Amino acid sequence: MNFIKVENYEQLSEQAAKIIADVVINKPDCVLGLATGSSPVGTYKKLIEWNNQGKVDFSKVMSINLDEYEGLDGEHDQSYRYFMNDNLFNHINIDKANTFVPNGKATDIDAECKAYDERIYDVGIDIQLLGIGLDGHIGFNEPDEFFTKETHKVVLDESTIVANARFFESIDDVPKTAITMGMGGIMSAKKVLLIANGQSKKDIIEKAFFGPITPKVPASILQLHNDVTVIFSEK
Ligand code: GLP
């Protein structure tokens, strides 16, 4: 594991964006596994800047996102599809037809999950960007008795609902379920890049990367991946 400690969020964003840009420059038709949450916003800003300056070209890139709330369609401003359009896709030259986010409004969730995995294994993710929840979740893989391999439906932990309530008008508006890529999809990525910042994430980063590998700390499974970079800033 490559553990990089940086001074602040700006440095974190710049370093993370550099790692992603390198993948895109070396393989213009690469597949990016992307994440939502506040952590990657700065990284996406950098990628937008470099795309607008003509330094990184996303025209042949495919993206596959980690997760989506169940019941929200892509027009909903708290859906992860909306987040991705708003924070990245609308501002770079990616072909939106090549961007994939689970369909939170799918009538047959099992079929949606199966098709999502088929795409992941068919194309292969070159680099998977991840944030981390306060309970150690990656994507929406919450602490459990076991790791789930497949893309699947999850019931969100109370702590995740509380943490994500800041983006909704009221806590009651936060969906209670979601669709997430499973650990199989995440671990199948050639490279994994996890970013986290702030004092509140310090403990969980310690547990996930320097503690035992356990489904009670979902991100700890990444210790078994052979190409993981973690960028952490206490500020
Ligand atoms: C959400 C997302 C995760 C994300 C996590 C942390 O629950 N499903 O993919 O990593 O929040 O978010 P933040 O980066 O805002 O702390």
mmCIF file of C-alpha atoms and ligand atoms in Angstrom:
data_model
loop_
_atom_site.group_PDB
_atom_site.id
_atom_site.type_symbol
_atom_site.label_atom_id
_atom_site.label_comp_id
_atom_site.label_asym_id
_atom_site.label_seq_id
_atom_site.Cartn_x
_atom_site.Cartn_y
_atom_site.Cartn_z
ATOM 1 C CA MET A 1 0.000 0.000 0.000
ATOM 2 C CA ASN A 2 1.121 3.472 -0.804
ATOM 3 C CA PHE A 3 0.024 5.745 2.065
ATOM 4 C CA ILE A 4 0.460 9.434 1.307
ATOM 5 C CA LYS A 5 -0.104 12.007 4.024
ATOM 6 C CA VAL A 6 -0.610 15.534 2.767
ATOM 7 C CA GLU A 7 -1.078 18.902 4.436
ATOM 8 C CA ASN A 8 -4.469 19.938 3.208
ATOM 9 C CA TYR A 9 -7.452 19.239 0.960
ATOM 10 C CA GLU A 10 -5.946 21.209 -1.929
ATOM 11 C CA GLN A 11 -2.851 18.987 -1.987
ATOM 12 C CA LEU A 12 -4.997 15.873 -1.630
ATOM 13 C CA SER A 13 -7.133 16.903 -4.593
ATOM 14 C CA GLU A 14 -4.149 17.767 -6.766
ATOM 15 C CA GLN A 15 -2.357 14.479 -6.041
ATOM 16 C CA ALA A 16 -5.467 12.384 -6.567
ATOM 17 C CA ALA A 17 -6.257 14.166 -9.830
ATOM 18 C CA LYS A 18 -2.676 13.606 -11.023
ATOM 19 C CA ILE A 19 -2.963 9.857 -10.433
ATOM 20 C CA ILE A 20 -6.258 9.717 -12.364
ATOM 21 C CA ALA A 21 -4.973 11.980 -15.151
ATOM 22 C CA ASP A 22 -1.936 9.707 -15.561
ATOM 23 C CA VAL A 23 -4.201 6.724 -16.139
ATOM 24 C CA VAL A 24 -6.229 8.654 -18.728
ATOM 25 C CA ILE A 25 -3.144 9.986 -20.532
ATOM 26 C CA ASN A 26 -1.540 6.546 -20.704
ATOM 27 C CA LYS A 27 -4.764 4.830 -21.791
ATOM 28 C CA PRO A 28 -7.189 7.269 -23.453
ATOM 29 C CA ASP A 29 -9.978 4.645 -23.581
ATOM 30 C CA CYS A 30 -9.595 3.673 -19.929
ATOM 31 C CA VAL A 31 -12.398 2.849 -17.517
ATOM 32 C CA LEU A 32 -12.620 5.073 -14.439
ATOM 33 C CA GLY A 33 -14.458 3.840 -11.364
ATOM 34 C CA LEU A 34 -15.821 7.019 -9.801
ATOM 35 C CA ALA A 35 -17.193 8.051 -6.428
ATOM 36 C CA THR A 36 -19.465 10.685 -4.948
ATOM 37 C CA GLY A 37 -19.415 12.442 -1.569
ATOM 38 C CA SER A 38 -17.582 15.603 -0.592
ATOM 39 C CA SER A 39 -14.093 14.039 -0.707
ATOM 40 C CA PRO A 40 -13.717 13.816 -4.521
ATOM 41 C CA VAL A 41 -15.160 17.258 -5.343
ATOM 42 C CA GLY A 42 -11.712 18.943 -5.335
ATOM 43 C CA THR A 43 -10.231 16.124 -7.420
ATOM 44 C CA TYR A 44 -12.988 16.560 -9.995
ATOM 45 C CA LYS A 45 -12.365 20.349 -10.055
ATOM 46 C CA LYS A 46 -8.718 19.737 -10.940
ATOM 47 C CA LEU A 47 -9.644 17.254 -13.675
ATOM 48 C CA ILE A 48 -12.123 19.794 -15.097
ATOM 49 C CA GLU A 49 -9.401 22.466 -15.088
ATOM 50 C CA TRP A 50 -6.903 20.222 -16.888
ATOM 51 C CA ASN A 51 -9.532 19.081 -19.385
ATOM 52 C CA ASN A 52 -10.460 22.689 -20.165
ATOM 53 C CA GLN A 53 -6.766 23.494 -20.652
ATOM 54 C CA GLY A 54 -6.481 20.605 -23.116
ATOM 55 C CA LYS A 55 -4.143 18.607 -20.873
ATOM 56 C CA VAL A 56 -6.418 15.606 -20.312
ATOM 57 C CA ASP A 57 -8.864 14.251 -22.875
ATOM 58 C CA PHE A 58 -11.899 12.299 -21.679
ATOM 59 C CA SER A 59 -13.505 11.758 -25.092
ATOM 60 C CA LYS A 60 -12.810 8.005 -25.116
ATOM 61 C CA VAL A 61 -13.094 7.397 -21.374
ATOM 62 C CA MET A 62 -15.795 5.221 -19.826
ATOM 63 C CA SER A 63 -16.849 5.715 -16.215
ATOM 64 C CA ILE A 64 -18.600 3.387 -13.814
ATOM 65 C CA ASN A 65 -19.834 4.818 -10.536
ATOM 66 C CA LEU A 66 -19.946 3.017 -7.237
ATOM 67 C CA ASP A 67 -23.463 3.552 -6.062
ATOM 68 C CA GLU A 68 -26.851 5.243 -6.162
ATOM 69 C CA TYR A 69 -29.713 5.813 -3.754
ATOM 70 C CA GLU A 70 -32.728 3.627 -4.414
ATOM 71 C CA GLY A 71 -35.811 5.541 -5.500
ATOM 72 C CA LEU A 72 -34.070 8.678 -6.805
ATOM 73 C CA ASP A 73 -33.942 9.283 -10.526
ATOM 74 C CA GLY A 74 -31.087 11.088 -12.221
ATOM 75 C CA GLU A 75 -32.982 14.401 -12.214
ATOM 76 C CA HIS A 76 -33.192 14.455 -8.426
ATOM 77 C CA ASP A 77 -30.570 16.876 -7.147
ATOM 78 C CA GLN A 78 -29.435 14.451 -4.443
ATOM 79 C CA SER A 79 -29.072 11.491 -6.773
ATOM 80 C CA TYR A 80 -25.524 10.404 -7.475
ATOM 81 C CA ARG A 81 -26.193 10.650 -11.221
ATOM 82 C CA TYR A 82 -27.054 14.323 -10.735
ATOM 83 C CA PHE A 83 -23.950 14.790 -8.560
ATOM 84 C CA MET A 84 -21.687 13.299 -11.218
ATOM 85 C CA ASN A 85 -23.210 15.390 -14.008
ATOM 86 C CA ASP A 86 -22.992 18.520 -11.892
ATOM 87 C CA ASN A 87 -19.512 18.001 -10.424
ATOM 88 C CA LEU A 88 -17.760 16.442 -13.401
ATOM 89 C CA PHE A 89 -19.471 15.164 -16.532
ATOM 90 C CA ASN A 90 -21.161 18.459 -17.546
ATOM 91 C CA HIS A 91 -17.777 20.208 -17.511
ATOM 92 C CA ILE A 92 -15.490 17.773 -19.363
ATOM 93 C CA ASN A 93 -15.536 16.265 -22.841
ATOM 94 C CA ILE A 94 -16.691 12.808 -21.744
ATOM 95 C CA ASP A 95 -19.455 11.167 -23.775
ATOM 96 C CA LYS A 96 -22.317 10.859 -21.264
ATOM 97 C CA ALA A 97 -23.441 7.673 -23.014
ATOM 98 C CA ASN A 98 -20.212 6.158 -21.679
ATOM 99 C CA THR A 99 -20.924 7.100 -18.062
ATOM 100 C CA PHE A 100 -22.655 4.573 -15.848
ATOM 101 C CA VAL A 101 -24.335 5.015 -12.473
ATOM 102 C CA PRO A 102 -26.677 2.339 -11.065
ATOM 103 C CA ASN A 103 -30.308 3.090 -11.890
ATOM 104 C CA GLY A 104 -31.952 3.903 -8.563
ATOM 105 C CA LYS A 105 -35.386 3.722 -10.160
ATOM 106 C CA ALA A 106 -34.924 0.263 -11.686
ATOM 107 C CA THR A 107 -38.066 -1.810 -11.251
ATOM 108 C CA ASP A 108 -36.059 -5.017 -11.130
ATOM 109 C CA ILE A 109 -33.159 -4.248 -8.780
ATOM 110 C CA ASP A 110 -31.662 -7.745 -9.033
ATOM 111 C CA ALA A 111 -31.505 -7.501 -12.827
ATOM 112 C CA GLU A 112 -29.998 -4.012 -12.561
ATOM 113 C CA CYS A 113 -27.292 -5.299 -10.185
ATOM 114 C CA LYS A 114 -26.519 -8.304 -12.387
ATOM 115 C CA ALA A 115 -26.223 -6.167 -15.523
ATOM 116 C CA TYR A 116 -24.031 -3.695 -13.630
ATOM 117 C CA ASP A 117 -21.594 -6.453 -12.641
ATOM 118 C CA GLU A 118 -21.573 -7.866 -16.163
ATOM 119 C CA ARG A 119 -20.473 -4.460 -17.455
ATOM 120 C CA ILE A 120 -17.767 -4.137 -14.773
ATOM 121 C CA TYR A 121 -16.251 -7.524 -15.539
ATOM 122 C CA ASP A 122 -16.687 -7.078 -19.283
ATOM 123 C CA VAL A 123 -14.794 -3.782 -19.554
ATOM 124 C CA GLY A 124 -12.531 -3.912 -16.451
ATOM 125 C CA ILE A 125 -11.963 -0.879 -14.230
ATOM 126 C CA ASP A 126 -8.507 0.670 -14.624
ATOM 127 C CA ILE A 127 -8.661 2.806 -11.504
ATOM 128 C CA GLN A 128 -11.293 2.955 -8.776
ATOM 129 C CA LEU A 129 -11.577 6.186 -6.818
ATOM 130 C CA LEU A 130 -13.035 5.817 -3.314
ATOM 131 C CA GLY A 131 -13.976 7.935 -0.349
ATOM 132 C CA ILE A 132 -14.643 6.326 3.022
ATOM 133 C CA GLY A 133 -17.596 6.622 5.375
ATOM 134 C CA LEU A 134 -17.127 7.220 9.092
ATOM 135 C CA ASP A 135 -18.099 3.591 9.708
ATOM 136 C CA GLY A 136 -15.565 2.387 7.127
ATOM 137 C CA HIS A 137 -17.994 1.911 4.261
ATOM 138 C CA ILE A 138 -16.761 2.118 0.677
ATOM 139 C CA GLY A 139 -19.373 2.728 -1.966
ATOM 140 C CA PHE A 140 -22.335 1.805 0.208
ATOM 141 C CA ASN A 141 -20.824 -1.452 1.493
ATOM 142 C CA GLU A 142 -21.763 -1.065 5.126
ATOM 143 C CA PRO A 143 -20.210 -2.944 8.085
ATOM 144 C CA ASP A 144 -21.550 -6.486 8.153
ATOM 145 C CA GLU A 145 -20.745 -10.063 9.158
ATOM 146 C CA PHE A 146 -19.368 -10.763 5.675
ATOM 147 C CA PHE A 147 -18.118 -8.984 2.563
ATOM 148 C CA THR A 148 -20.590 -8.963 -0.339
ATOM 149 C CA LYS A 149 -18.989 -9.610 -3.698
ATOM 150 C CA GLU A 150 -21.724 -8.608 -6.127
ATOM 151 C CA THR A 151 -23.413 -5.299 -6.864
ATOM 152 C CA HIS A 152 -26.370 -5.386 -4.476
ATOM 153 C CA LYS A 153 -29.087 -3.515 -2.668
ATOM 154 C CA VAL A 154 -28.197 -2.292 0.824
ATOM 155 C CA VAL A 155 -30.063 -0.930 3.803
ATOM 156 C CA LEU A 156 -28.089 2.103 4.911
ATOM 157 C CA ASP A 157 -26.737 2.316 8.443
ATOM 158 C CA GLU A 158 -28.277 4.936 10.696
ATOM 159 C CA SER A 159 -24.857 6.667 10.939
ATOM 160 C CA THR A 160 -24.648 6.898 7.137
ATOM 161 C CA ILE A 161 -28.159 8.349 6.932
ATOM 162 C CA VAL A 162 -27.250 10.915 9.601
ATOM 163 C CA ALA A 163 -23.937 11.767 7.865
ATOM 164 C CA ASN A 164 -25.619 12.208 4.487
ATOM 165 C CA ALA A 165 -28.610 14.153 5.850
ATOM 166 C CA ARG A 166 -26.588 17.388 5.463
ATOM 167 C CA PHE A 167 -27.281 17.201 1.716
ATOM 168 C CA PHE A 168 -31.063 16.792 2.075
ATOM 169 C CA GLU A 169 -33.751 19.161 3.354
ATOM 170 C CA SER A 170 -34.492 16.876 6.265
ATOM 171 C CA ILE A 171 -33.211 13.547 7.527
ATOM 172 C CA ASP A 172 -36.541 11.983 6.567
ATOM 173 C CA ASP A 173 -35.752 12.715 2.918
ATOM 174 C CA VAL A 174 -32.580 10.585 2.945
ATOM 175 C CA PRO A 175 -33.313 7.294 1.180
ATOM 176 C CA LYS A 176 -32.958 4.280 3.458
ATOM 177 C CA THR A 177 -31.699 1.932 0.750
ATOM 178 C CA ALA A 178 -29.206 2.095 -2.085
ATOM 179 C CA ILE A 179 -27.533 0.051 -4.802
ATOM 180 C CA THR A 180 -23.792 -0.381 -4.479
ATOM 181 C CA MET A 181 -20.997 -2.022 -6.371
ATOM 182 C CA GLY A 182 -19.831 -4.970 -4.273
ATOM 183 C CA MET A 183 -16.353 -5.772 -3.039
ATOM 184 C CA GLY A 184 -15.742 -8.008 -6.061
ATOM 185 C CA GLY A 185 -16.147 -5.099 -8.456
ATOM 186 C CA ILE A 186 -14.055 -2.752 -6.317
ATOM 187 C CA MET A 187 -11.281 -5.305 -5.814
ATOM 188 C CA SER A 188 -11.272 -6.145 -9.540
ATOM 189 C CA ALA A 189 -10.001 -2.635 -10.363
ATOM 190 C CA LYS A 190 -6.366 -2.600 -11.481
ATOM 191 C CA LYS A 191 -5.636 0.337 -9.185
ATOM 192 C CA VAL A 192 -7.498 1.663 -6.164
ATOM 193 C CA LEU A 193 -7.205 5.252 -4.943
ATOM 194 C CA LEU A 194 -8.851 6.147 -1.633
ATOM 195 C CA ILE A 195 -8.988 9.740 -0.449
ATOM 196 C CA ALA A 196 -10.019 11.040 2.964
ATOM 197 C CA ASN A 197 -9.607 14.275 4.841
ATOM 198 C CA GLY A 198 -10.411 15.718 8.236
ATOM 199 C CA GLN A 199 -9.920 14.757 11.887
ATOM 200 C CA SER A 200 -13.191 12.842 11.847
ATOM 201 C CA LYS A 201 -11.728 10.326 9.369
ATOM 202 C CA LYS A 202 -8.446 9.768 11.241
ATOM 203 C CA ASP A 203 -9.649 6.834 13.364
ATOM 204 C CA ILE A 204 -11.355 4.967 10.578
ATOM 205 C CA ILE A 205 -8.319 5.355 8.288
ATOM 206 C CA GLU A 206 -6.155 3.882 11.050
ATOM 207 C CA LYS A 207 -8.570 0.960 11.539
ATOM 208 C CA ALA A 208 -9.078 0.303 7.823
ATOM 209 C CA PHE A 209 -5.441 0.286 6.762
ATOM 210 C CA PHE A 210 -3.517 -0.625 9.893
ATOM 211 C CA GLY A 211 -6.013 -2.834 11.735
ATOM 212 C CA PRO A 212 -7.404 -6.323 11.125
ATOM 213 C CA ILE A 213 -9.140 -7.152 7.845
ATOM 214 C CA THR A 214 -12.765 -7.518 8.807
ATOM 215 C CA PRO A 215 -16.183 -6.921 7.207
ATOM 216 C CA LYS A 216 -16.964 -4.824 10.288
ATOM 217 C CA VAL A 217 -14.583 -2.274 8.718
ATOM 218 C CA PRO A 218 -15.435 -2.743 5.032
ATOM 219 C CA ALA A 219 -12.518 -0.684 3.652
ATOM 220 C CA SER A 220 -10.055 -3.016 5.422
ATOM 221 C CA ILE A 221 -10.468 -5.469 2.528
ATOM 222 C CA LEU A 222 -8.372 -3.064 0.471
ATOM 223 C CA GLN A 223 -5.309 -4.258 2.397
ATOM 224 C CA LEU A 224 -5.556 -7.350 0.176
ATOM 225 C CA HIS A 225 -5.372 -5.347 -3.067
ATOM 226 C CA ASN A 226 -1.934 -5.154 -4.647
ATOM 227 C CA ASP A 227 -2.137 -1.576 -5.957
ATOM 228 C CA VAL A 228 -3.771 0.724 -3.426
ATOM 229 C CA THR A 229 -2.928 4.358 -2.824
ATOM 230 C CA VAL A 230 -4.419 6.158 0.162
ATOM 231 C CA ILE A 231 -4.155 9.933 0.335
ATOM 232 C CA PHE A 232 -5.036 11.400 3.710
ATOM 233 C CA SER A 233 -5.059 14.928 5.021
ATOM 234 C CA GLU A 234 -5.876 15.734 8.633
ATOM 235 C CA LYS A 235 -7.232 19.123 7.606
HETATM 236 C C1 GLP B 1 -21.336 8.278 0.883
HETATM 237 C C2 GLP B 1 -20.902 7.559 -0.392
HETATM 238 C C3 GLP B 1 -19.493 7.039 -0.294
HETATM 239 C C4 GLP B 1 -18.588 8.125 0.251
HETATM 240 C C5 GLP B 1 -19.012 8.459 1.650
HETATM 241 C C6 GLP B 1 -18.123 9.505 2.317
HETATM 242 O O1 GLP B 1 -22.001 7.478 1.782
HETATM 243 N N1 GLP B 1 -21.764 6.475 -0.744
HETATM 244 O O2 GLP B 1 -19.063 6.599 -1.577
HETATM 245 O O3 GLP B 1 -17.248 7.703 0.235
HETATM 246 O O4 GLP B 1 -20.333 8.965 1.593
HETATM 247 O O5 GLP B 1 -18.510 10.779 1.915
HETATM 248 P P1 GLP B 1 -17.679 12.077 2.161
HETATM 249 O O6 GLP B 1 -16.595 12.055 1.125
HETATM 250 O O7 GLP B 1 -18.661 13.191 1.918
HETATM 251 O O8 GLP B 1 -17.162 12.030 3.535
#
